[in-house]
């Protein structure tokens, strides 16, 4: 059964994308962009480690069992939303679809 989790992408992505460096004004501007539906574009600019951290947060926010995401790969879209398969350190795999507003759909129903 899928579970939806609202991610704190507006706060997390600006830090992940720029490593926490930069002025407060620049970080606030980036956060404002994310709250206006730019979450997908921001995730697309992340390297795999940063993307894994975002997917980990979505999985944990959905109360799924995962202590860390060790790899992720793009998947077919789910309900028109970009999706990734995240593999956790315990071997579990989760399909995470993220909407433009930062809302994540987390399910263990992997595509065939």
Coordinates of C-alpha atoms in Angstrom, one line a residue:
X1 CA 0.0 0.0 0.0
X2 CA 1.5 3.4 -1.0
X3 CA 2.1 6.0 1.7
X4 CA 2.4 9.7 1.1
X5 CA 4.9 11.8 3.0
X6 CA 5.3 15.6 2.9
X7 CA 9.0 16.2 2.6
X8 CA 10.8 19.2 4.1
X9 CA 12.4 19.7 0.7
X10 CA 12.2 23.5 0.9
X11 CA 14.6 23.4 3.8
X12 CA 16.7 20.4 2.8
X13 CA 17.4 20.8 -0.9
X14 CA 19.1 24.2 -0.8
X15 CA 21.5 22.8 1.7
X16 CA 22.1 19.6 -0.3
X17 CA 22.5 21.4 -3.5
X18 CA 25.1 23.9 -2.3
X19 CA 26.7 21.9 0.6
X20 CA 25.3 24.4 3.2
X21 CA 27.5 27.2 1.9
X22 CA 26.4 30.5 0.7
X23 CA 24.6 33.5 2.1
X24 CA 21.3 33.3 4.0
X25 CA 19.6 35.4 1.3
X26 CA 20.7 32.9 -1.4
X27 CA 19.5 30.0 0.7
X28 CA 16.2 31.7 1.5
X29 CA 15.6 32.5 -2.2
X30 CA 16.3 28.8 -3.2
X31 CA 13.9 27.7 -0.4
X32 CA 11.2 30.0 -1.8
X33 CA 11.6 28.5 -5.3
X34 CA 11.1 25.0 -3.9
X35 CA 7.9 26.0 -2.1
X36 CA 6.6 27.2 -5.5
X37 CA 6.8 23.7 -7.0
X38 CA 10.4 23.5 -8.1
X39 CA 11.3 20.3 -6.1
X40 CA 11.6 18.1 -9.1
X41 CA 14.0 20.4 -10.9
X42 CA 16.1 20.6 -7.7
X43 CA 16.3 16.9 -7.2
X44 CA 17.4 16.5 -10.8
X45 CA 20.5 18.7 -10.1
X46 CA 21.7 16.6 -7.1
X47 CA 24.5 14.1 -7.2
X48 CA 23.7 10.5 -6.2
X49 CA 24.7 11.0 -2.6
X50 CA 22.5 14.0 -2.1
X51 CA 19.6 12.4 -4.0
X52 CA 20.0 9.3 -1.7
X53 CA 19.7 11.6 1.3
X54 CA 16.5 13.1 0.0
X55 CA 15.0 9.7 -0.8
X56 CA 16.1 8.4 2.6
X57 CA 14.2 11.3 4.2
X58 CA 11.1 10.4 2.2
X59 CA 11.3 6.8 3.2
X60 CA 11.7 7.6 6.9
X61 CA 9.0 10.2 6.8
X62 CA 6.7 7.4 5.4
X63 CA 7.7 5.3 8.5
X64 CA 9.4 2.6 6.3
X65 CA 12.3 0.5 7.5
X66 CA 15.5 2.0 6.2
X67 CA 18.7 3.1 8.0
X68 CA 20.3 4.6 5.0
X69 CA 20.0 4.6 1.2
X70 CA 23.1 3.2 -0.4
X71 CA 22.1 3.6 -4.1
X72 CA 19.2 5.0 -6.2
X73 CA 18.2 4.8 -9.8
X74 CA 15.6 6.6 -11.9
X75 CA 12.5 4.6 -12.6
X76 CA 9.4 5.0 -14.8
X77 CA 7.2 7.9 -13.7
X78 CA 4.4 7.0 -11.2
X79 CA 1.1 8.9 -11.7
X80 CA 3.0 11.4 -13.9
X81 CA 5.6 12.0 -11.2
X82 CA 9.3 11.3 -11.5
X83 CA 10.3 8.3 -9.5
X84 CA 13.4 6.5 -8.2
X85 CA 14.1 3.1 -6.8
X86 CA 16.0 3.5 -3.6
X87 CA 18.0 0.6 -2.1
X88 CA 18.5 0.7 1.6
X89 CA 21.4 -0.7 3.6
X90 CA 19.3 -3.6 4.8
X91 CA 18.6 -4.6 1.1
X92 CA 15.0 -3.2 1.1
X93 CA 13.9 -1.4 -2.1
X94 CA 11.4 1.4 -2.2
X95 CA 9.8 3.2 -5.1
X96 CA 9.7 6.9 -4.3
X97 CA 7.8 9.3 -6.6
X98 CA 8.1 13.0 -5.9
X99 CA 5.6 15.7 -7.0
X100 CA 6.5 19.2 -7.9
X101 CA 5.3 20.4 -4.5
X102 CA 7.7 18.1 -2.7
X103 CA 5.1 15.5 -1.7
X104 CA 6.5 11.9 -1.9
X105 CA 4.7 8.7 -2.7
X106 CA 6.6 5.8 -1.1
X107 CA 5.7 2.2 -1.9
X108 CA 7.4 -1.2 -2.0
X109 CA 5.5 -2.0 -5.2
X110 CA 8.4 -1.9 -7.6
X111 CA 7.7 -1.6 -11.3
X112 CA 8.0 -4.9 -13.3

